[in-house]
Tab-separated table of C-alpha atoms and ligand atoms in Angstrom:
chain	number	residue	atom	x	y	z
A	47	MET	CA	59.517	126.158	2.442
A	48	THR	CA	56.518	125.215	4.620
A	49	GLU	CA	54.493	128.005	6.506
A	50	GLN	CA	56.096	126.651	9.922
A	51	ASN	CA	59.824	126.782	8.522
A	52	LYS	CA	59.095	130.140	7.276
A	53	LEU	CA	57.781	131.317	10.735
A	54	ASN	CA	60.796	129.556	12.298
A	55	ASP	CA	63.153	131.414	9.933
A	56	PHE	CA	61.548	134.690	10.729
A	57	LYS	CA	61.967	134.267	14.511
A	58	ARG	CA	65.601	133.322	13.991
A	59	ARG	CA	66.189	136.483	11.998
A	60	PRO	CA	68.112	139.145	14.051
A	61	ILE	CA	66.384	142.415	14.668
A	62	ARG	CA	67.594	144.923	11.877
A	63	SER	CA	67.890	148.687	12.288
A	64	TYR	CA	66.454	149.087	8.787
A	65	ILE	CA	63.655	147.945	6.452
A	66	LEU	CA	64.491	147.311	2.960
A	67	ARG	CA	61.810	149.102	0.977
A	68	GLN	CA	61.974	148.910	-2.908
A	69	GLY	CA	62.150	152.793	-3.037
A	70	ARG	CA	62.583	154.681	-6.362
A	71	ILE	CA	65.917	154.229	-8.070
A	72	THR	CA	66.678	156.594	-10.926
A	73	SER	CA	68.272	155.456	-14.248
A	74	GLY	CA	71.407	157.404	-13.374
A	75	GLN	CA	71.819	155.584	-10.105
A	76	THR	CA	71.041	152.199	-11.877
A	77	LYS	CA	73.670	153.021	-14.420
A	78	ALA	CA	76.224	154.048	-11.748
A	79	ILE	CA	75.642	150.683	-10.010
A	80	GLN	CA	75.999	148.733	-13.308
A	81	GLU	CA	79.072	150.481	-14.486
A	82	CYS	CA	81.000	151.442	-11.199
A	83	PHE	CA	80.157	149.001	-8.561
A	84	VAL	CA	83.150	146.722	-9.334
A	85	LYS	CA	85.492	149.694	-9.313
A	86	HIS	CA	84.335	151.384	-6.180
A	87	ALA	CA	82.569	148.864	-4.086
A	88	VAL	CA	83.700	145.913	-1.909
A	89	VAL	CA	81.336	142.905	-1.856
A	90	PHE	CA	80.427	141.601	1.567
A	91	GLU	CA	82.155	138.474	2.662
A	92	LYS	CA	82.610	136.869	5.943
A	93	LYS	CA	86.363	137.555	5.648
A	94	LEU	CA	88.517	140.344	7.213
A	95	ILE	CA	89.498	143.163	4.956
A	96	ASN	CA	92.977	144.268	4.406
A	97	PHE	CA	92.660	148.006	4.016
A	98	ASP	CA	95.900	148.172	2.030
A	99	ASP	CA	94.397	145.706	-0.533
A	100	ILE	CA	91.408	147.906	-1.429
A	101	PHE	CA	92.658	151.421	-1.159
A	102	LYS	CA	95.306	153.006	-3.305
A	103	ILE	CA	96.954	155.125	-0.374
A	104	LYS	CA	98.528	152.656	2.051
A	105	ASP	CA	99.279	152.996	5.737
A	106	THR	CA	96.902	155.864	6.315
A	107	HIS	CA	93.915	156.774	8.431
A	108	THR	CA	90.655	154.685	7.615
A	109	ILE	CA	87.222	156.017	8.675
A	110	LEU	CA	84.208	153.894	8.363
A	111	GLU	CA	80.878	155.596	7.934
A	112	ILE	CA	77.522	153.548	8.831
A	113	GLY	CA	74.415	154.466	6.891
A	114	PHE	CA	75.335	157.168	4.540
A	115	GLY	CA	71.965	157.588	3.019
A	116	MET	CA	72.309	159.371	-0.430
A	117	GLY	CA	76.158	159.991	0.353
A	118	THR	CA	76.398	163.576	-0.459
A	119	SER	CA	78.216	164.427	2.720
A	120	THR	CA	80.217	161.282	2.617
A	121	ALA	CA	81.720	162.236	-0.766
A	122	GLU	CA	82.227	165.793	0.436
A	123	ILE	CA	84.244	164.510	3.415
A	124	ALA	CA	86.223	162.121	1.317
A	125	LYS	CA	87.087	164.977	-1.353
A	126	LEU	CA	88.109	167.398	1.492
A	127	ASN	CA	90.379	164.807	3.024
A	128	PRO	CA	92.133	163.231	0.041
A	129	ARG	CA	95.000	161.676	2.216
A	130	TYR	CA	92.578	159.536	4.366
A	131	ASN	CA	90.532	156.472	3.266
A	132	TYR	CA	86.867	156.125	3.911
A	133	LEU	CA	84.774	153.020	3.906
A	134	ALA	CA	81.059	153.588	3.626
A	135	VAL	CA	78.280	151.127	4.397
A	136	GLU	CA	74.557	151.515	3.455
A	137	VAL	CA	71.904	148.909	2.551
A	138	HIS	CA	69.736	150.892	0.162
A	139	SER	CA	70.335	150.868	-3.594
A	140	PRO	CA	69.369	154.308	-4.577
A	141	GLY	CA	71.866	155.718	-2.077
A	142	VAL	CA	74.555	153.246	-3.204
A	143	GLY	CA	73.962	154.249	-6.783
A	144	ASN	CA	73.945	157.920	-5.826
A	145	LEU	CA	77.391	157.698	-4.105
A	146	LEU	CA	78.788	155.655	-6.949
A	147	LYS	CA	77.816	158.349	-9.414
A	148	LEU	CA	79.307	161.018	-6.985
A	149	ILE	CA	82.498	158.987	-6.799
A	150	GLN	CA	82.686	158.839	-10.459
A	151	GLU	CA	81.963	162.511	-11.358
A	152	ASN	CA	84.261	163.828	-8.784
A	153	ASN	CA	87.182	161.153	-9.414
A	154	ILE	CA	87.065	160.268	-5.797
A	155	SER	CA	89.852	157.434	-5.126
A	156	ASN	CA	89.779	157.338	-1.275
A	157	LEU	CA	86.270	156.113	-0.688
A	158	LYS	CA	84.955	152.463	-1.144
A	159	ILE	CA	81.292	151.271	-0.506
A	160	ILE	CA	79.997	148.140	0.954
A	161	GLN	CA	76.312	147.458	0.311
A	162	HIS	CA	75.268	145.491	3.504
A	163	ASP	CA	74.081	145.525	7.041
A	164	ALA	CA	76.888	147.447	8.918
A	165	VAL	CA	76.607	145.216	11.961
A	166	GLU	CA	77.472	142.198	9.896
A	167	VAL	CA	80.344	144.400	8.212
A	168	LEU	CA	81.754	145.194	11.508
A	169	ASN	CA	81.463	141.725	12.808
A	170	PHE	CA	82.796	139.892	9.800
A	171	MET	CA	85.109	142.306	7.716
A	172	ILE	CA	86.769	144.893	10.144
A	173	LYS	CA	89.841	143.816	12.040
A	174	ASP	CA	89.976	144.774	15.802
A	175	ASP	CA	91.932	148.019	16.527
A	176	SER	CA	91.972	148.957	12.883
A	177	LEU	CA	89.792	152.041	12.610
A	178	ASP	CA	90.857	155.666	13.011
A	179	GLY	CA	87.212	156.809	13.173
A	180	ILE	CA	83.523	155.796	12.935
A	181	HIS	CA	80.875	158.167	11.517
A	182	ILE	CA	77.219	157.419	12.242
A	183	PHE	CA	75.401	160.366	11.068
A	184	PHE	CA	71.589	160.599	11.803
A	185	PRO	CA	70.903	156.867	12.315
A	186	ASP	CA	67.033	156.181	12.188
A	187	PRO	CA	65.449	157.321	15.391
A	188	TRP	CA	62.832	154.619	15.573
A	189	PRO	CA	60.844	157.034	17.818
A	190	LYS	CA	58.055	154.674	18.952
A	191	LYS	CA	58.784	152.735	22.106
A	192	ARG	CA	58.053	149.441	20.658
A	193	HIS	CA	60.597	150.077	17.808
A	194	HIS	CA	63.536	150.881	20.106
A	195	LYS	CA	64.842	147.517	19.733
A	196	ARG	CA	65.341	148.472	16.096
A	197	ARG	CA	67.609	151.458	16.930
A	198	LEU	CA	71.141	150.856	15.592
A	199	ILE	CA	72.995	152.125	18.706
A	200	GLN	CA	72.706	149.457	21.313
A	201	SER	CA	75.135	148.399	24.090
A	202	ASP	CA	76.034	145.055	22.161
A	203	LEU	CA	77.057	147.067	18.907
A	204	LEU	CA	78.977	149.682	21.003
A	205	ALA	CA	81.061	146.996	22.517
A	206	VAL	CA	81.728	145.766	18.900
A	207	ILE	CA	82.416	149.403	17.749
A	208	THR	CA	84.932	150.097	20.594
A	209	LYS	CA	87.008	146.890	19.820
A	210	LYS	CA	87.317	147.992	15.951
A	211	ILE	CA	88.535	151.652	16.755
A	212	LYS	CA	92.253	152.082	17.372
A	213	LYS	CA	93.447	153.625	20.783
A	214	SER	CA	92.720	157.319	20.487
A	215	GLY	CA	90.517	156.828	17.372
A	216	TYR	CA	87.039	158.524	17.635
A	217	LEU	CA	83.398	157.618	17.352
A	218	HIS	CA	81.225	160.394	16.073
A	219	ILE	CA	77.312	159.954	16.124
A	220	ALA	CA	74.890	162.791	15.254
A	221	THR	CA	71.056	162.868	15.712
A	222	ASP	CA	68.277	165.309	15.686
A	223	TRP	CA	66.063	163.277	17.949
A	224	GLU	CA	66.370	164.391	21.728
A	225	ASP	CA	65.272	161.247	23.054
A	226	TYR	CA	67.751	159.119	20.863
A	227	ALA	CA	70.561	161.542	21.807
A	228	LEU	CA	69.900	160.790	25.516
A	229	TRP	CA	69.680	157.142	24.845
A	230	ILE	CA	73.042	157.306	22.986
A	231	ILE	CA	74.795	159.336	25.523
A	232	ASP	CA	73.620	157.166	28.314
A	233	LEU	CA	74.911	153.888	26.479
A	234	LEU	CA	78.207	155.617	25.439
A	235	ASP	CA	78.938	157.055	29.100
A	236	LYS	CA	78.620	153.402	30.380
A	237	GLU	CA	81.172	151.939	27.768
A	238	LYS	CA	84.434	151.416	29.534
A	239	PHE	CA	86.859	151.910	26.516
A	240	ILE	CA	85.533	155.281	25.302
A	241	GLN	CA	85.386	158.741	26.761
A	242	ARG	CA	83.751	162.051	25.743
A	243	ALA	CA	86.317	163.734	23.417
A	244	SER	CA	85.669	167.112	25.006
A	245	ASP	CA	83.072	169.017	27.166
A	246	ASN	CA	81.715	170.772	24.234
A	247	PHE	CA	80.709	167.545	22.447
A	248	PHE	CA	77.353	168.706	21.266
A	249	GLU	CA	78.879	171.224	18.741
A	250	LYS	CA	79.113	170.213	15.222
A	251	PRO	CA	82.810	170.002	14.102
A	252	ASP	CA	83.810	171.693	10.797
A	253	TYR	CA	84.673	168.359	9.011
A	254	ARG	CA	80.992	167.296	9.013
A	255	PRO	CA	79.015	168.967	6.290
A	256	LEU	CA	75.273	169.058	6.700
A	257	THR	CA	73.659	165.843	5.649
A	258	LYS	CA	70.616	165.270	3.313
A	259	TYR	CA	68.547	164.037	6.221
A	260	GLU	CA	69.825	166.686	8.669
A	261	ASN	CA	68.754	169.668	6.203
A	262	ARG	CA	65.149	168.279	6.160
A	263	GLY	CA	65.026	168.292	10.043
A	264	ILE	CA	66.621	171.744	10.201
A	265	LYS	CA	63.781	173.095	7.991
A	266	LEU	CA	61.362	171.625	10.411
A	267	GLY	CA	63.193	173.443	13.285
A	268	TYR	CA	65.029	170.319	14.843
A	269	LYS	CA	67.946	170.789	17.054
A	270	VAL	CA	71.060	168.579	16.252
A	271	TRP	CA	73.418	166.847	18.754
A	272	ASP	CA	76.825	165.601	17.770
A	273	MET	CA	78.409	163.200	20.153
A	274	ILE	CA	82.205	162.574	19.760
A	275	TYR	CA	84.014	159.970	22.024
A	276	ARG	CA	87.647	158.794	21.925
A	277	ARG	CA	88.839	155.231	22.370
A	278	VAL	CA	91.005	154.943	25.385
B	96	LIG	C1	67.988	158.517	8.551
B	96	LIG	S1	69.122	157.837	7.487
B	96	LIG	C2	70.520	159.135	7.527
B	96	LIG	C3	71.283	159.069	6.141
B	96	LIG	C4	72.580	159.849	6.137
B	96	LIG	N1	73.550	159.586	7.109
B	96	LIG	C5	72.056	161.332	6.309
B	96	LIG	O1	72.371	161.934	7.367
B	96	LIG	O2	71.410	161.824	5.365
B	96	LIG	C6	69.806	156.368	7.992
B	96	LIG	C7	70.344	155.530	7.126
B	96	LIG	O3	70.935	154.528	7.865
B	96	LIG	C8	70.865	153.287	6.917
B	96	LIG	N2	71.040	152.146	7.781
B	96	LIG	C9	70.285	151.849	8.862
B	96	LIG	N3	70.693	150.701	9.438
B	96	LIG	C10	71.763	150.326	8.821
B	96	LIG	C11	72.638	149.218	8.751
B	96	LIG	N4	72.501	148.167	9.854
B	96	LIG	N5	73.645	149.073	7.997
B	96	LIG	C12	73.843	149.907	7.140
B	96	LIG	N6	72.978	151.031	6.829
B	96	LIG	C13	72.012	151.100	7.717
B	96	LIG	C14	69.682	153.284	6.425
B	96	LIG	O4	69.440	152.625	5.120
B	96	LIG	C15	69.438	155.007	5.995
B	96	LIG	O5	69.868	155.169	4.823
């Protein structure tokens, strides 16, 4: 590829909400990917998923999680709610390896992973009106103004998200970055097809365990905002 083509290719690329760094991956995480990926992951394809084809339990609630990080709270939620199905999306291999390990060790059968950009997963793999809930816990805040365009929560994405959630399904976003919380609330309040689930929407509901990222913030004295909206 010539330098000019590389530059054109770079310009065409959409703005991503993450940067793929090599990162450290442990031997246990690598082993889990080698041994369990086929069993517990779904490969990204530009094709709609039929949830009944990938989950053992048919005809039940399906919750999508975007950006599960190391997946500890994801595994906990799936374990606590064995009658619901969970589809968890993350781009980073150490997190994918870690969650595969947790699924295997805890014998979790209602949780599948997709390692890919969640924006594309939503656009290409998820049917409209098919999700009972979407969890987005501590999306990267991208605090610098010049990086705000990288924030995952944008009006375009919210328009897609609201199409994918069934009527009366929910969207739950949590953040510990005040400026991002205000940004998210502003966008959510403008969305026509979702409404605040209740007046006390800043309180953490019991079903959400503390996440790894959140714990780090709490130690630094950060406050947490949980925003829960319902599809109308
Ligand atoms: C700040 S971390 C929070 C992780 C986890 N939810 C927690 O609370 O511990 C945000 C995560 O979102 C992931 N992420 C960001 N944009 C994403 C995207 N478009 N698709 C999938 N994952 C994404 C990042 O790789 C990162 O692991």
